[in-house]
mmCIF file of C-alpha atoms in Angstrom:
data_model
loop_
_atom_site.group_PDB
_atom_site.id
_atom_site.type_symbol
_atom_site.label_atom_id
_atom_site.label_comp_id
_atom_site.label_asym_id
_atom_site.label_seq_id
_atom_site.Cartn_x
_atom_site.Cartn_y
_atom_site.Cartn_z
ATOM 1 C CA MET A 892 1.296 -13.584 -3.466
ATOM 2 C CA ASN A 893 2.469 -10.739 -5.523
ATOM 3 C CA THR A 894 0.948 -9.100 -8.689
ATOM 4 C CA HIS A 895 3.121 -11.119 -11.119
ATOM 5 C CA GLU A 896 1.773 -14.367 -9.666
ATOM 6 C CA LEU A 897 -1.717 -13.103 -9.746
ATOM 7 C CA TYR A 898 -1.333 -12.155 -13.522
ATOM 8 C CA LYS A 899 0.083 -15.590 -14.168
ATOM 9 C CA LYS A 900 -2.978 -17.189 -12.562
ATOM 10 C CA LEU A 901 -5.303 -14.994 -14.616
ATOM 11 C CA GLU A 902 -3.416 -15.812 -17.768
ATOM 12 C CA LEU A 903 -4.047 -19.461 -17.155
ATOM 13 C CA SER A 904 -7.763 -18.899 -16.282
ATOM 14 C CA PRO A 905 -9.124 -15.377 -16.999
ATOM 15 C CA VAL A 906 -12.538 -16.223 -15.500
ATOM 16 C CA ILE A 907 -12.504 -15.333 -11.672
ATOM 17 C CA ALA A 908 -15.102 -17.328 -9.631
ATOM 18 C CA ALA A 909 -16.971 -14.919 -7.360
ATOM 19 C CA ALA A 910 -18.721 -16.735 -4.371
ATOM 20 C CA LYS A 911 -21.423 -15.407 -2.143
ATOM 21 C CA ASN A 912 -21.912 -18.534 0.161
ATOM 22 C CA GLU A 913 -20.351 -21.862 1.224
ATOM 23 C CA HIS A 914 -22.106 -23.847 -1.705
ATOM 24 C CA GLU A 915 -20.703 -21.349 -4.280
ATOM 25 C CA LEU A 916 -17.309 -21.527 -2.620
ATOM 26 C CA GLU A 917 -17.266 -25.327 -2.925
ATOM 27 C CA ALA A 918 -18.228 -25.088 -6.523
ATOM 28 C CA ALA A 919 -15.326 -22.516 -7.126
ATOM 29 C CA LEU A 920 -12.767 -24.639 -5.377
ATOM 30 C CA ASN A 921 -13.844 -27.521 -7.856
ATOM 31 C CA SER A 922 -13.796 -25.393 -10.823
ATOM 32 C CA GLU A 923 -10.906 -24.338 -13.145
ATOM 33 C CA ALA A 924 -10.709 -20.834 -11.865
ATOM 34 C CA GLU A 925 -7.561 -19.861 -10.426
ATOM 35 C CA VAL A 926 -8.698 -16.895 -8.573
ATOM 36 C CA ILE A 927 -11.640 -16.736 -6.191
ATOM 37 C CA PHE A 928 -13.465 -13.531 -4.919
ATOM 38 C CA ILE A 929 -15.420 -13.971 -1.736
ATOM 39 C CA LEU A 930 -18.102 -11.312 -2.114
ATOM 40 C CA GLN A 931 -20.120 -11.906 1.060
ATOM 41 C CA SER A 932 -18.875 -13.280 4.336
ATOM 42 C CA HIS A 933 -18.860 -12.493 8.211
ATOM 43 C CA LEU A 934 -16.037 -11.993 10.464
ATOM 44 C CA MET A 935 -16.095 -15.393 12.161
ATOM 45 C CA GLU A 936 -15.532 -17.344 8.950
ATOM 46 C CA LEU A 937 -12.745 -15.364 7.401
ATOM 47 C CA ALA A 938 -9.816 -17.445 8.530
ATOM 48 C CA GLU A 939 -11.372 -20.666 7.566
ATOM 49 C CA LEU A 940 -12.590 -19.354 4.040
ATOM 50 C CA SER A 941 -9.110 -18.077 3.305
ATOM 51 C CA GLN A 942 -7.373 -21.280 4.516
ATOM 52 C CA LYS A 943 -9.672 -23.419 2.275
ATOM 53 C CA ILE A 944 -8.914 -21.320 -0.741
ATOM 54 C CA LYS A 945 -5.228 -21.277 -0.125
ATOM 55 C CA ALA A 946 -5.117 -25.024 0.389
ATOM 56 C CA SER A 947 -6.572 -25.430 -3.080
ATOM 57 C CA GLY A 948 -3.693 -23.551 -4.588
ATOM 58 C CA LYS A 949 -5.998 -20.734 -5.719
ATOM 59 C CA ALA A 950 -5.730 -17.136 -5.149
ATOM 60 C CA ALA A 951 -8.049 -15.784 -2.344
ATOM 61 C CA ILE A 952 -9.341 -12.229 -2.590
ATOM 62 C CA LEU A 953 -11.934 -10.855 -0.163
ATOM 63 C CA HIS A 954 -14.456 -7.918 -0.699
ATOM 64 C CA ALA A 955 -13.369 -6.116 2.444
ATOM 65 C CA ASP A 956 -16.541 -3.771 2.127
ATOM 66 C CA LEU A 957 -18.965 -6.681 2.448
ATOM 67 C CA VAL A 958 -17.736 -8.505 5.637
ATOM 68 C CA LYS A 959 -20.485 -8.641 8.188
ATOM 69 C CA GLY A 960 -19.175 -7.711 11.684
ATOM 70 C CA LEU A 961 -16.241 -5.936 10.294
ATOM 71 C CA SER A 962 -16.276 -2.234 9.673
ATOM 72 C CA SER A 963 -14.865 -1.074 6.302
ATOM 73 C CA ASP A 964 -11.911 0.900 7.560
ATOM 74 C CA GLU A 965 -8.213 0.594 8.063
ATOM 75 C CA LYS A 966 -8.425 -1.667 11.248
ATOM 76 C CA ALA A 967 -10.297 -4.149 9.152
ATOM 77 C CA ILE A 968 -7.347 -4.299 6.752
ATOM 78 C CA ASP A 969 -5.049 -4.816 9.901
ATOM 79 C CA TYR A 970 -7.222 -7.727 10.948
ATOM 80 C CA ILE A 971 -7.555 -9.340 7.300
ATOM 81 C CA LYS A 972 -3.701 -9.200 7.133
ATOM 82 C CA LYS A 973 -3.002 -10.616 10.681
ATOM 83 C CA ALA A 974 -5.774 -13.282 11.065
ATOM 84 C CA THR A 975 -6.441 -14.634 7.567
ATOM 85 C CA SER A 976 -4.661 -16.117 4.560
ATOM 86 C CA PHE A 977 -6.322 -13.764 1.942
ATOM 87 C CA ASP A 978 -3.986 -12.583 -0.772
ATOM 88 C CA GLY A 979 -5.841 -9.354 -1.398
ATOM 89 C CA ILE A 980 -8.880 -7.346 -0.959
ATOM 90 C CA ILE A 981 -11.572 -5.594 -3.277
ATOM 91 C CA SER A 982 -12.838 -2.139 -2.122
ATOM 92 C CA THR A 983 -14.568 0.773 -3.513
ATOM 93 C CA LYS A 984 -12.746 3.013 -0.933
ATOM 94 C CA PRO A 985 -9.369 4.566 -1.836
ATOM 95 C CA ALA A 986 -8.277 4.826 1.744
ATOM 96 C CA ILE A 987 -8.853 1.076 2.166
ATOM 97 C CA ILE A 988 -6.721 0.429 -1.023
ATOM 98 C CA ARG A 989 -3.958 2.351 0.147
ATOM 99 C CA HIS A 990 -3.882 0.619 3.549
ATOM 100 C CA ALA A 991 -4.050 -2.723 1.945
ATOM 101 C CA LYS A 992 -1.015 -1.810 -0.105
ATOM 102 C CA LYS A 993 0.863 -0.796 2.927
ATOM 103 C CA HIS A 994 0.305 -4.252 4.306
ATOM 104 C CA GLN A 995 1.430 -5.820 1.114
ATOM 105 C CA LEU A 996 -1.888 -7.081 0.259
ATOM 106 C CA LEU A 997 -3.104 -7.042 -3.353
ATOM 107 C CA ALA A 998 -5.589 -4.424 -3.893
ATOM 108 C CA ILE A 999 -8.407 -4.278 -6.480
ATOM 109 C CA GLN A 1000 -10.384 -1.028 -6.564
ATOM 110 C CA ARG A 1001 -13.993 -1.569 -7.648
ATOM 111 C CA PHE A 1002 -15.983 1.021 -9.519
ATOM 112 C CA PHE A 1003 -19.676 1.000 -10.546
ATOM 113 C CA LEU A 1004 -20.438 2.373 -14.111
ATOM 114 C CA LEU A 1005 -23.923 3.524 -13.892
ATOM 115 C CA ASP A 1006 -24.127 6.233 -16.424
ATOM 116 C CA SER A 1007 -21.771 8.669 -18.478
ATOM 117 C CA SER A 1008 -21.291 10.781 -15.348
ATOM 118 C CA ALA A 1009 -19.966 7.735 -13.474
ATOM 119 C CA LEU A 1010 -17.749 6.834 -16.368
ATOM 120 C CA GLU A 1011 -16.240 10.386 -16.339
ATOM 121 C CA ASN A 1012 -15.697 10.078 -12.541
ATOM 122 C CA VAL A 1013 -13.974 6.812 -12.810
ATOM 123 C CA GLU A 1014 -11.637 7.956 -15.523
ATOM 124 C CA ARG A 1015 -10.625 10.918 -13.254
ATOM 125 C CA GLN A 1016 -10.110 8.536 -10.241
ATOM 126 C CA LEU A 1017 -8.081 6.115 -12.265
ATOM 127 C CA LYS A 1018 -5.256 8.565 -12.448
ATOM 128 C CA TYR A 1019 -4.938 8.601 -8.607
ATOM 129 C CA THR A 1020 -5.705 4.869 -7.659
ATOM 130 C CA GLU A 1021 -2.970 2.929 -5.994
ATOM 131 C CA ALA A 1022 -4.617 -0.343 -6.583
ATOM 132 C CA ASP A 1023 -2.873 -3.242 -8.414
ATOM 133 C CA LEU A 1024 -6.064 -3.825 -10.589
ATOM 134 C CA VAL A 1025 -9.242 -2.146 -11.388
ATOM 135 C CA GLU A 1026 -12.677 -3.807 -11.518
ATOM 136 C CA VAL A 1027 -15.692 -2.235 -13.221
ATOM 137 C CA LEU A 1028 -19.316 -3.314 -12.765
ATOM 138 C CA PRO A 1029 -21.673 -3.989 -14.596
ATOM 139 C CA SER A 1030 -20.161 -5.327 -17.725
ATOM 140 C CA VAL A 1031 -20.003 -2.679 -20.324
ATOM 141 C CA SER A 1032 -19.569 -2.483 -24.050
ATOM 142 C CA PRO A 1033 -16.152 -3.401 -25.724
ATOM 143 C CA LYS A 1034 -15.796 0.276 -26.707
ATOM 144 C CA ILE A 1035 -16.013 1.406 -23.054
ATOM 145 C CA ILE A 1036 -13.755 -1.387 -21.915
ATOM 146 C CA LYS A 1037 -11.163 -0.281 -24.444
ATOM 147 C CA GLN A 1038 -11.506 3.385 -23.164
ATOM 148 C CA LEU A 1039 -11.037 2.339 -19.614
ATOM 149 C CA VAL A 1040 -8.094 0.161 -20.364
ATOM 150 C CA HIS A 1041 -6.501 3.119 -22.062
ATOM 151 C CA HIS A 1042 -7.176 5.542 -19.130
ATOM 152 C CA SER A 1043 -6.516 3.244 -16.169
ATOM 153 C CA LYS A 1044 -2.871 2.169 -17.011
ATOM 154 C CA LYS A 1045 -3.746 -0.823 -14.726
ATOM 155 C CA PRO A 1046 -5.114 -4.250 -15.546
ATOM 156 C CA LEU A 1047 -8.857 -4.254 -15.777
ATOM 157 C CA ILE A 1048 -11.288 -6.827 -14.552
ATOM 158 C CA VAL A 1049 -14.915 -6.677 -15.749
ATOM 159 C CA GLY A 1050 -17.572 -8.093 -13.687
ATOM 160 C CA GLY A 1051 -21.424 -7.901 -13.214
ATOM 161 C CA LEU A 1052 -23.772 -9.475 -15.684
ATOM 162 C CA ILE A 1053 -21.213 -11.844 -17.280
ATOM 163 C CA ARG A 1054 -23.351 -14.757 -18.250
ATOM 164 C CA ASP A 1055 -21.771 -16.608 -21.123
ATOM 165 C CA LYS A 1056 -18.650 -17.280 -23.334
ATOM 166 C CA GLU A 1057 -19.697 -14.345 -25.606
ATOM 167 C CA ASP A 1058 -19.542 -11.979 -22.559
ATOM 168 C CA ILE A 1059 -16.273 -13.281 -21.617
ATOM 169 C CA MET A 1060 -14.817 -13.127 -25.051
ATOM 170 C CA GLY A 1061 -16.217 -9.542 -25.600
ATOM 171 C CA ALA A 1062 -14.540 -8.246 -22.375
ATOM 172 C CA LEU A 1063 -11.198 -10.021 -22.991
ATOM 173 C CA GLY A 1064 -11.118 -9.090 -26.609
ATOM 174 C CA ALA A 1065 -11.666 -5.435 -25.615
ATOM 175 C CA GLY A 1066 -8.542 -5.521 -23.430
ATOM 176 C CA SER A 1067 -9.791 -6.683 -20.045
ATOM 177 C CA LEU A 1068 -7.262 -8.824 -18.158
ATOM 178 C CA ALA A 1069 -10.155 -10.996 -16.682
ATOM 179 C CA VAL A 1070 -13.756 -11.264 -15.888
ATOM 180 C CA SER A 1071 -15.473 -11.914 -12.515
ATOM 181 C CA THR A 1072 -18.736 -13.711 -12.265
ATOM 182 C CA THR A 1073 -21.037 -15.458 -9.954
ATOM 183 C CA ALA A 1074 -22.295 -17.603 -12.762
ATOM 184 C CA SER A 1075 -20.778 -21.015 -11.788
ATOM 185 C CA THR A 1076 -21.615 -22.488 -15.202
ATOM 186 C CA ILE A 1077 -18.838 -20.387 -16.764
ATOM 187 C CA TRP A 1078 -16.227 -20.643 -14.363
ATOM 188 C CA SER A 1079 -14.469 -23.385 -16.148
ATOM 189 C CA ILE A 1080 -14.510 -21.849 -19.635
#
């Protein structure tokens, strides 16, 4: 899958289902979400998880930093590309993002916005990221989302603490391409 295909899926359904376990994955597969983030997993289940998602016609994105039994380094990306069907990865690490891009995997760089210092740091780093998309957590005010969209020059995903339609509409209205959430009750909004 390339970025154009991912953007089309997110235009159809801008709510990304984020799953942390098998039960949540089943709900995500049955939802209207076109993109699924696997947030927690272990090495032995990666191939099966990715195949299930791909068989459903949805985009499969793995949080590479949170795979038990797989170190978060370049060899992990080599393994993900060779042994699974994931379309892309999420990581907080720029080196992992770069290596994923070398393997033609979609790359989403995740940033945590804890305070104004973190926001300034993210704005500096956005100039250098090679990621296809940027994800920020937790959800922030529409004013901050607009500021990040302006600075990033990359499509923005807002995640963390997205709980209802109002949160979704606020993030999208401020310029975010999509939102990611573990709240299964809003995956089909």
